[in-house]
């Protein structure tokens, strides 16, 4: 899952899911402006054209506007896709992008170097990629789940510690659509975000609680579910010891 709101909505609908692992500690959703743009913060969005990807505006976007006391009625919101050309062609002044690939595409394929505005700098410390599982499966197959998570986290540690080999594996098995240089960029963005002092995959309930508080303040959740109903950190506590994955 990509955000806390998705998990919260599932849980409130009675779907037996629980977040158990945080593969990326910070959201991959950021905002790009052309290099040299005077737009430096959400308040500067007023009077400008801001892209909105398919579906509802990102939680990060709404949280940033609230934090910076932005008058949303002064923003022209423009539907955009996933090609990043809207910023290049001047259709928008601010483009919502995924940090793992779009800044690379803007600079190297569209000849449009960009500067990044990070939500965490403006009141939106949203969590990143989350692994969820069915509660009943965990209960009935806990040993299998822990073995799976140990192997996955050991692989994540290997990924972080072996850049050249990781990139080569991606080039070899990832098809021809992505260049080696882009795989290297993805690695350089992803690896630092995977790290945590308590070990890769650590999921922090306090971070989730902050996200839930933001969602309630924005009116995206009418009532906040209990964080313990959304997060089960017991599995990662068995998977990790001394900040490292226990394997086998």
PDB file of C-alpha atoms in Angstrom:
ATOM      1  CA  UNK A   1       0.000   0.000   0.000  1.00  0.00           C
ATOM      2  CA  UNK A   2       1.132   3.543  -0.649  1.00  0.00           C
ATOM      3  CA  UNK A   3      -0.469   5.447   2.222  1.00  0.00           C
ATOM      4  CA  UNK A   4      -2.169   5.236   5.594  1.00  0.00           C
ATOM      5  CA  UNK A   5      -5.518   6.444   4.235  1.00  0.00           C
ATOM      6  CA  UNK A   6      -5.860   3.408   1.973  1.00  0.00           C
ATOM      7  CA  UNK A   7      -5.244   1.018   4.854  1.00  0.00           C
ATOM      8  CA  UNK A   8      -7.568   2.958   7.166  1.00  0.00           C
ATOM      9  CA  UNK A   9     -10.386   2.897   4.619  1.00  0.00           C
ATOM     10  CA  UNK A  10     -10.039  -0.852   4.154  1.00  0.00           C
ATOM     11  CA  UNK A  11     -10.047  -1.480   7.898  1.00  0.00           C
ATOM     12  CA  UNK A  12     -13.071   0.756   8.458  1.00  0.00           C
ATOM     13  CA  UNK A  13     -14.921  -1.237   5.782  1.00  0.00           C
ATOM     14  CA  UNK A  14     -14.297  -4.379   7.818  1.00  0.00           C
ATOM     15  CA  UNK A  15     -11.662  -5.842   5.495  1.00  0.00           C
ATOM     16  CA  UNK A  16      -9.254  -7.879   7.693  1.00  0.00           C
ATOM     17  CA  UNK A  17      -6.003  -6.226   6.639  1.00  0.00           C
ATOM     18  CA  UNK A  18      -3.163  -5.028   8.824  1.00  0.00           C
ATOM     19  CA  UNK A  19       0.072  -3.172   8.054  1.00  0.00           C
ATOM     20  CA  UNK A  20       3.070  -5.172   9.225  1.00  0.00           C
ATOM     21  CA  UNK A  21       6.134  -3.749   7.485  1.00  0.00           C
ATOM     22  CA  UNK A  22       7.375  -0.371   6.263  1.00  0.00           C
ATOM     23  CA  UNK A  23       9.604  -0.915   3.210  1.00  0.00           C
ATOM     24  CA  UNK A  24       9.966   2.799   2.566  1.00  0.00           C
ATOM     25  CA  UNK A  25       9.964   5.130   5.533  1.00  0.00           C
ATOM     26  CA  UNK A  26       8.870   8.290   3.668  1.00  0.00           C
ATOM     27  CA  UNK A  27       6.282   8.902   0.972  1.00  0.00           C
ATOM     28  CA  UNK A  28       7.445   8.690  -2.635  1.00  0.00           C
ATOM     29  CA  UNK A  29       4.996  11.456  -3.576  1.00  0.00           C
ATOM     30  CA  UNK A  30       6.636  14.839  -4.073  1.00  0.00           C
ATOM     31  CA  UNK A  31       6.151  17.938  -6.219  1.00  0.00           C
ATOM     32  CA  UNK A  32       8.354  19.188  -9.032  1.00  0.00           C
ATOM     33  CA  UNK A  33       8.848  22.680 -10.436  1.00  0.00           C
ATOM     34  CA  UNK A  34      11.179  23.743 -13.199  1.00  0.00           C
ATOM     35  CA  UNK A  35      14.714  24.532 -12.123  1.00  0.00           C
ATOM     36  CA  UNK A  36      14.939  28.219 -11.186  1.00  0.00           C
ATOM     37  CA  UNK A  37      11.197  28.531 -10.551  1.00  0.00           C
ATOM     38  CA  UNK A  38      10.169  31.094  -7.910  1.00  0.00           C
ATOM     39  CA  UNK A  39       7.812  28.479  -6.471  1.00  0.00           C
ATOM     40  CA  UNK A  40       9.492  27.246  -3.298  1.00  0.00           C
ATOM     41  CA  UNK A  41       6.641  26.296  -0.975  1.00  0.00           C
ATOM     42  CA  UNK A  42       2.899  25.510  -1.032  1.00  0.00           C
ATOM     43  CA  UNK A  43       1.903  29.149  -0.435  1.00  0.00           C
ATOM     44  CA  UNK A  44       3.538  29.915  -3.769  1.00  0.00           C
ATOM     45  CA  UNK A  45       1.022  27.615  -5.480  1.00  0.00           C
ATOM     46  CA  UNK A  46      -1.565  30.403  -5.290  1.00  0.00           C
ATOM     47  CA  UNK A  47      -2.141  31.892  -8.725  1.00  0.00           C
ATOM     48  CA  UNK A  48      -0.406  28.943 -10.361  1.00  0.00           C
ATOM     49  CA  UNK A  49      -1.415  25.814 -12.276  1.00  0.00           C
ATOM     50  CA  UNK A  50      -0.922  22.666 -10.206  1.00  0.00           C
ATOM     51  CA  UNK A  51      -1.231  19.160 -11.607  1.00  0.00           C
ATOM     52  CA  UNK A  52      -3.477  16.526 -10.063  1.00  0.00           C
ATOM     53  CA  UNK A  53      -2.893  12.897 -11.023  1.00  0.00           C
ATOM     54  CA  UNK A  54      -5.868  10.592 -11.736  1.00  0.00           C
ATOM     55  CA  UNK A  55      -8.163  10.098  -8.788  1.00  0.00           C
ATOM     56  CA  UNK A  56      -8.402  12.371  -5.778  1.00  0.00           C
ATOM     57  CA  UNK A  57      -5.692  14.925  -4.942  1.00  0.00           C
ATOM     58  CA  UNK A  58      -2.887  13.375  -2.951  1.00  0.00           C
ATOM     59  CA  UNK A  59      -3.135  13.522   0.823  1.00  0.00           C
ATOM     60  CA  UNK A  60       0.330  15.103   0.814  1.00  0.00           C
ATOM     61  CA  UNK A  61      -0.956  17.942  -1.349  1.00  0.00           C
ATOM     62  CA  UNK A  62      -3.945  18.674   0.865  1.00  0.00           C
ATOM     63  CA  UNK A  63      -1.846  18.498   4.030  1.00  0.00           C
ATOM     64  CA  UNK A  64       0.762  20.872   2.606  1.00  0.00           C
ATOM     65  CA  UNK A  65      -1.896  23.407   1.627  1.00  0.00           C
ATOM     66  CA  UNK A  66      -3.405  23.294   5.119  1.00  0.00           C
ATOM     67  CA  UNK A  67       0.005  23.619   6.775  1.00  0.00           C
ATOM     68  CA  UNK A  68       0.982  26.653   4.686  1.00  0.00           C
ATOM     69  CA  UNK A  69      -2.488  28.254   4.954  1.00  0.00           C
ATOM     70  CA  UNK A  70      -2.984  28.192   1.200  1.00  0.00           C
ATOM     71  CA  UNK A  71      -6.222  29.456  -0.379  1.00  0.00           C
ATOM     72  CA  UNK A  72      -7.006  26.523  -2.647  1.00  0.00           C
ATOM     73  CA  UNK A  73      -9.542  28.566  -4.610  1.00  0.00           C
ATOM     74  CA  UNK A  74      -6.616  30.588  -5.951  1.00  0.00           C
ATOM     75  CA  UNK A  75      -5.036  27.486  -7.500  1.00  0.00           C
ATOM     76  CA  UNK A  76      -5.911  26.188 -10.960  1.00  0.00           C
ATOM     77  CA  UNK A  77      -5.835  22.409 -10.641  1.00  0.00           C
ATOM     78  CA  UNK A  78      -5.092  20.620 -13.909  1.00  0.00           C
ATOM     79  CA  UNK A  79      -5.582  16.866 -14.516  1.00  0.00           C
ATOM     80  CA  UNK A  80      -2.272  15.245 -15.503  1.00  0.00           C
ATOM     81  CA  UNK A  81      -1.017  11.780 -16.358  1.00  0.00           C
ATOM     82  CA  UNK A  82       2.213   9.944 -15.606  1.00  0.00           C
ATOM     83  CA  UNK A  83       4.472  11.052 -18.472  1.00  0.00           C
ATOM     84  CA  UNK A  84       5.758  14.293 -16.834  1.00  0.00           C
ATOM     85  CA  UNK A  85       5.382  16.196 -20.135  1.00  0.00           C
ATOM     86  CA  UNK A  86       2.919  18.617 -18.547  1.00  0.00           C
ATOM     87  CA  UNK A  87       5.728  20.371 -16.683  1.00  0.00           C
ATOM     88  CA  UNK A  88       7.992  20.395 -19.729  1.00  0.00           C
ATOM     89  CA  UNK A  89       5.283  21.863 -21.960  1.00  0.00           C
ATOM     90  CA  UNK A  90       4.204  24.473 -19.409  1.00  0.00           C
ATOM     91  CA  UNK A  91       0.735  23.034 -18.955  1.00  0.00           C
ATOM     92  CA  UNK A  92       1.348  23.190 -15.203  1.00  0.00           C
ATOM     93  CA  UNK A  93       3.689  25.126 -12.945  1.00  0.00           C
ATOM     94  CA  UNK A  94       3.751  22.392 -10.291  1.00  0.00           C
ATOM     95  CA  UNK A  95       3.714  18.696 -11.102  1.00  0.00           C
ATOM     96  CA  UNK A  96       2.998  15.884  -8.630  1.00  0.00           C
ATOM     97  CA  UNK A  97       5.669  13.247  -9.244  1.00  0.00           C
ATOM     98  CA  UNK A  98       6.922   9.984  -7.858  1.00  0.00           C
ATOM     99  CA  UNK A  99      10.452  10.572  -6.607  1.00  0.00           C
ATOM    100  CA  UNK A 100      11.659   7.169  -7.795  1.00  0.00           C
ATOM    101  CA  UNK A 101      11.465   7.903 -11.511  1.00  0.00           C
ATOM    102  CA  UNK A 102       9.891  11.149 -12.705  1.00  0.00           C
ATOM    103  CA  UNK A 103      12.681  13.609 -11.751  1.00  0.00           C
ATOM    104  CA  UNK A 104      15.071  11.409 -13.770  1.00  0.00           C
ATOM    105  CA  UNK A 105      12.709  11.415 -16.738  1.00  0.00           C
ATOM    106  CA  UNK A 106      12.266  15.188 -16.553  1.00  0.00           C
ATOM    107  CA  UNK A 107      15.998  15.867 -16.566  1.00  0.00           C
ATOM    108  CA  UNK A 108      17.358  13.157 -18.830  1.00  0.00           C
ATOM    109  CA  UNK A 109      14.550  12.399 -21.253  1.00  0.00           C
ATOM    110  CA  UNK A 110      12.567  15.644 -21.373  1.00  0.00           C
ATOM    111  CA  UNK A 111      15.486  18.053 -20.898  1.00  0.00           C
ATOM    112  CA  UNK A 112      13.624  19.760 -18.050  1.00  0.00           C
ATOM    113  CA  UNK A 113      15.710  19.821 -14.853  1.00  0.00           C
ATOM    114  CA  UNK A 114      13.449  20.117 -11.839  1.00  0.00           C
ATOM    115  CA  UNK A 115      13.582  21.208  -8.229  1.00  0.00           C
ATOM    116  CA  UNK A 116      11.672  19.131  -5.688  1.00  0.00           C
ATOM    117  CA  UNK A 117       9.290  20.304  -2.969  1.00  0.00           C
ATOM    118  CA  UNK A 118       9.065  17.651  -0.248  1.00  0.00           C
ATOM    119  CA  UNK A 119       5.796  17.245   1.694  1.00  0.00           C
ATOM    120  CA  UNK A 120       7.685  16.367   4.899  1.00  0.00           C
ATOM    121  CA  UNK A 121       9.068  19.933   4.918  1.00  0.00           C
ATOM    122  CA  UNK A 122       5.555  21.367   4.993  1.00  0.00           C
ATOM    123  CA  UNK A 123       3.545  19.513   7.606  1.00  0.00           C
ATOM    124  CA  UNK A 124       3.071  16.232   5.759  1.00  0.00           C
ATOM    125  CA  UNK A 125       5.463  13.566   7.116  1.00  0.00           C
ATOM    126  CA  UNK A 126       3.559  10.774   5.389  1.00  0.00           C
ATOM    127  CA  UNK A 127       4.852   7.216   5.521  1.00  0.00           C
ATOM    128  CA  UNK A 128       6.033   5.305   2.467  1.00  0.00           C
ATOM    129  CA  UNK A 129       5.414   1.909   0.910  1.00  0.00           C
ATOM    130  CA  UNK A 130       3.720  -0.443   3.349  1.00  0.00           C
ATOM    131  CA  UNK A 131       3.312  -4.222   3.252  1.00  0.00           C
ATOM    132  CA  UNK A 132      -0.078  -5.408   4.446  1.00  0.00           C
ATOM    133  CA  UNK A 133      -1.412  -8.883   5.070  1.00  0.00           C
ATOM    134  CA  UNK A 134      -4.657 -10.605   5.885  1.00  0.00           C
ATOM    135  CA  UNK A 135      -5.075 -10.845   9.651  1.00  0.00           C
ATOM    136  CA  UNK A 136      -6.515 -14.337   9.444  1.00  0.00           C
ATOM    137  CA  UNK A 137      -3.614 -15.532   7.302  1.00  0.00           C
ATOM    138  CA  UNK A 138      -1.121 -14.174   9.823  1.00  0.00           C
ATOM    139  CA  UNK A 139      -2.963 -15.882  12.661  1.00  0.00           C
ATOM    140  CA  UNK A 140      -3.181 -19.242  10.920  1.00  0.00           C
ATOM    141  CA  UNK A 141       0.183 -19.181   9.127  1.00  0.00           C
ATOM    142  CA  UNK A 142       2.412 -17.115  11.379  1.00  0.00           C
ATOM    143  CA  UNK A 143       5.501 -19.293  10.928  1.00  0.00           C
ATOM    144  CA  UNK A 144       5.251 -19.066   7.134  1.00  0.00           C
ATOM    145  CA  UNK A 145       4.718 -15.310   7.318  1.00  0.00           C
ATOM    146  CA  UNK A 146       7.774 -14.804   9.516  1.00  0.00           C
ATOM    147  CA  UNK A 147       9.934 -16.952   7.229  1.00  0.00           C
ATOM    148  CA  UNK A 148       8.731 -14.958   4.240  1.00  0.00           C
ATOM    149  CA  UNK A 149       9.477 -11.648   5.969  1.00  0.00           C
ATOM    150  CA  UNK A 150      12.929 -12.805   7.080  1.00  0.00           C
ATOM    151  CA  UNK A 151      13.826 -13.692   3.496  1.00  0.00           C
ATOM    152  CA  UNK A 152      12.381 -10.450   2.158  1.00  0.00           C
ATOM    153  CA  UNK A 153      14.177  -8.260   4.685  1.00  0.00           C
ATOM    154  CA  UNK A 154      17.451 -10.141   4.177  1.00  0.00           C
ATOM    155  CA  UNK A 155      17.092  -9.396   0.474  1.00  0.00           C
ATOM    156  CA  UNK A 156      16.393  -5.752   1.244  1.00  0.00           C
ATOM    157  CA  UNK A 157      19.587  -5.541   3.295  1.00  0.00           C
ATOM    158  CA  UNK A 158      21.493  -7.138   0.416  1.00  0.00           C
ATOM    159  CA  UNK A 159      19.978  -4.603  -1.977  1.00  0.00           C
ATOM    160  CA  UNK A 160      21.221  -1.737   0.191  1.00  0.00           C
ATOM    161  CA  UNK A 161      24.733  -3.152   0.613  1.00  0.00           C
ATOM    162  CA  UNK A 162      25.395  -4.171  -3.017  1.00  0.00           C
ATOM    163  CA  UNK A 163      24.570  -1.361  -5.421  1.00  0.00           C
ATOM    164  CA  UNK A 164      26.464  -2.623  -8.474  1.00  0.00           C
ATOM    165  CA  UNK A 165      25.019  -6.125  -8.251  1.00  0.00           C
ATOM    166  CA  UNK A 166      21.530  -4.815  -7.527  1.00  0.00           C
ATOM    167  CA  UNK A 167      21.598  -2.560 -10.576  1.00  0.00           C
ATOM    168  CA  UNK A 168      22.930  -5.384 -12.746  1.00  0.00           C
ATOM    169  CA  UNK A 169      20.128  -7.695 -11.626  1.00  0.00           C
ATOM    170  CA  UNK A 170      17.577  -4.995 -12.456  1.00  0.00           C
ATOM    171  CA  UNK A 171      19.133  -4.448 -15.889  1.00  0.00           C
ATOM    172  CA  UNK A 172      19.284  -8.174 -16.581  1.00  0.00           C
ATOM    173  CA  UNK A 173      15.766  -9.070 -15.541  1.00  0.00           C
ATOM    174  CA  UNK A 174      13.854  -5.780 -15.716  1.00  0.00           C
ATOM    175  CA  UNK A 175      13.458  -5.531 -19.474  1.00  0.00           C
ATOM    176  CA  UNK A 176      14.666  -2.837 -21.841  1.00  0.00           C
ATOM    177  CA  UNK A 177      12.277  -0.022 -20.933  1.00  0.00           C
ATOM    178  CA  UNK A 178      14.532   1.276 -18.156  1.00  0.00           C
ATOM    179  CA  UNK A 179      18.167   2.214 -18.768  1.00  0.00           C
ATOM    180  CA  UNK A 180      21.074   1.356 -16.470  1.00  0.00           C
ATOM    181  CA  UNK A 181      21.401   5.038 -15.561  1.00  0.00           C
ATOM    182  CA  UNK A 182      17.757   5.143 -14.526  1.00  0.00           C
ATOM    183  CA  UNK A 183      18.132   1.968 -12.456  1.00  0.00           C
ATOM    184  CA  UNK A 184      21.078   3.629 -10.707  1.00  0.00           C
ATOM    185  CA  UNK A 185      18.941   6.685 -10.012  1.00  0.00           C
ATOM    186  CA  UNK A 186      16.155   4.500  -8.608  1.00  0.00           C
ATOM    187  CA  UNK A 187      18.678   2.746  -6.368  1.00  0.00           C
ATOM    188  CA  UNK A 188      20.128   6.044  -5.110  1.00  0.00           C
ATOM    189  CA  UNK A 189      16.648   7.277  -4.189  1.00  0.00           C
ATOM    190  CA  UNK A 190      15.324   4.023  -2.754  1.00  0.00           C
ATOM    191  CA  UNK A 191      18.210   2.678  -0.688  1.00  0.00           C
ATOM    192  CA  UNK A 192      18.449   5.538   1.854  1.00  0.00           C
ATOM    193  CA  UNK A 193      14.678   5.501   2.395  1.00  0.00           C
ATOM    194  CA  UNK A 194      14.753   1.778   3.163  1.00  0.00           C
ATOM    195  CA  UNK A 195      17.092   2.271   6.104  1.00  0.00           C
ATOM    196  CA  UNK A 196      15.954   2.644   9.682  1.00  0.00           C
ATOM    197  CA  UNK A 197      18.009   2.578  12.913  1.00  0.00           C
ATOM    198  CA  UNK A 198      15.859  -0.299  14.154  1.00  0.00           C
ATOM    199  CA  UNK A 199      16.357  -2.257  10.926  1.00  0.00           C
ATOM    200  CA  UNK A 200      14.881  -2.438   7.446  1.00  0.00           C
ATOM    201  CA  UNK A 201      11.132  -2.878   7.374  1.00  0.00           C
ATOM    202  CA  UNK A 202      10.540  -1.379  10.805  1.00  0.00           C
ATOM    203  CA  UNK A 203       7.049   0.055  11.110  1.00  0.00           C
ATOM    204  CA  UNK A 204       6.555   2.878  13.611  1.00  0.00           C
ATOM    205  CA  UNK A 205       3.153   3.233  15.245  1.00  0.00           C
ATOM    206  CA  UNK A 206       3.883   6.806  16.276  1.00  0.00           C
ATOM    207  CA  UNK A 207       4.415   7.799  12.622  1.00  0.00           C
ATOM    208  CA  UNK A 208       1.144   6.127  11.710  1.00  0.00           C
ATOM    209  CA  UNK A 209      -0.646   7.952  14.514  1.00  0.00           C
ATOM    210  CA  UNK A 210       0.640  11.285  13.190  1.00  0.00           C
ATOM    211  CA  UNK A 211      -0.657  10.379   9.746  1.00  0.00           C
ATOM    212  CA  UNK A 212      -4.049   9.433  11.186  1.00  0.00           C
ATOM    213  CA  UNK A 213      -4.221  12.765  13.029  1.00  0.00           C
ATOM    214  CA  UNK A 214      -3.515  14.621   9.769  1.00  0.00           C
ATOM    215  CA  UNK A 215      -6.196  12.645   7.923  1.00  0.00           C
ATOM    216  CA  UNK A 216      -8.796  13.504  10.559  1.00  0.00           C
ATOM    217  CA  UNK A 217      -7.802  17.177  10.548  1.00  0.00           C
ATOM    218  CA  UNK A 218      -8.207  17.255   6.762  1.00  0.00           C
ATOM    219  CA  UNK A 219     -11.614  15.596   6.993  1.00  0.00           C
ATOM    220  CA  UNK A 220     -10.452  12.616   4.947  1.00  0.00           C
ATOM    221  CA  UNK A 221     -11.388  10.382   7.866  1.00  0.00           C
ATOM    222  CA  UNK A 222     -14.506  11.201   9.865  1.00  0.00           C
ATOM    223  CA  UNK A 223     -13.204   9.232  12.809  1.00  0.00           C
ATOM    224  CA  UNK A 224      -9.725   7.822  13.216  1.00  0.00           C
ATOM    225  CA  UNK A 225      -9.426   4.104  13.781  1.00  0.00           C
ATOM    226  CA  UNK A 226      -7.129   2.979  16.550  1.00  0.00           C
ATOM    227  CA  UNK A 227      -3.574   2.634  15.331  1.00  0.00           C
ATOM    228  CA  UNK A 228      -3.438  -0.848  16.861  1.00  0.00           C
ATOM    229  CA  UNK A 229      -6.246  -1.879  14.497  1.00  0.00           C
ATOM    230  CA  UNK A 230      -4.129  -0.814  11.520  1.00  0.00           C
ATOM    231  CA  UNK A 231      -0.609  -1.811  12.525  1.00  0.00           C
ATOM    232  CA  UNK A 232       0.834  -5.093  13.770  1.00  0.00           C
ATOM    233  CA  UNK A 233       4.499  -4.489  14.552  1.00  0.00           C
ATOM    234  CA  UNK A 234       4.976  -7.852  16.279  1.00  0.00           C
ATOM    235  CA  UNK A 235       6.129  -9.650  13.140  1.00  0.00           C
ATOM    236  CA  UNK A 236       9.004  -7.266  12.444  1.00  0.00           C
ATOM    237  CA  UNK A 237      10.033  -7.528  16.091  1.00  0.00           C
ATOM    238  CA  UNK A 238      10.535 -11.257  15.474  1.00  0.00           C
ATOM    239  CA  UNK A 239      12.218 -10.712  12.112  1.00  0.00           C
ATOM    240  CA  UNK A 240      14.759  -8.166  13.363  1.00  0.00           C
ATOM    241  CA  UNK A 241      17.363  -8.384  16.101  1.00  0.00           C
ATOM    242  CA  UNK A 242      19.906  -5.688  16.849  1.00  0.00           C
ATOM    243  CA  UNK A 243      18.834  -3.766  13.742  1.00  0.00           C
ATOM    244  CA  UNK A 244      19.456  -6.730  11.391  1.00  0.00           C
ATOM    245  CA  UNK A 245      17.246  -9.368   9.800  1.00  0.00           C
ATOM    246  CA  UNK A 246      17.458 -12.752  11.515  1.00  0.00           C
ATOM    247  CA  UNK A 247      18.149 -15.287   8.756  1.00  0.00           C
ATOM    248  CA  UNK A 248      17.487 -18.111   8.253  1.00  0.00           C
TER     249      UNK A 248
END
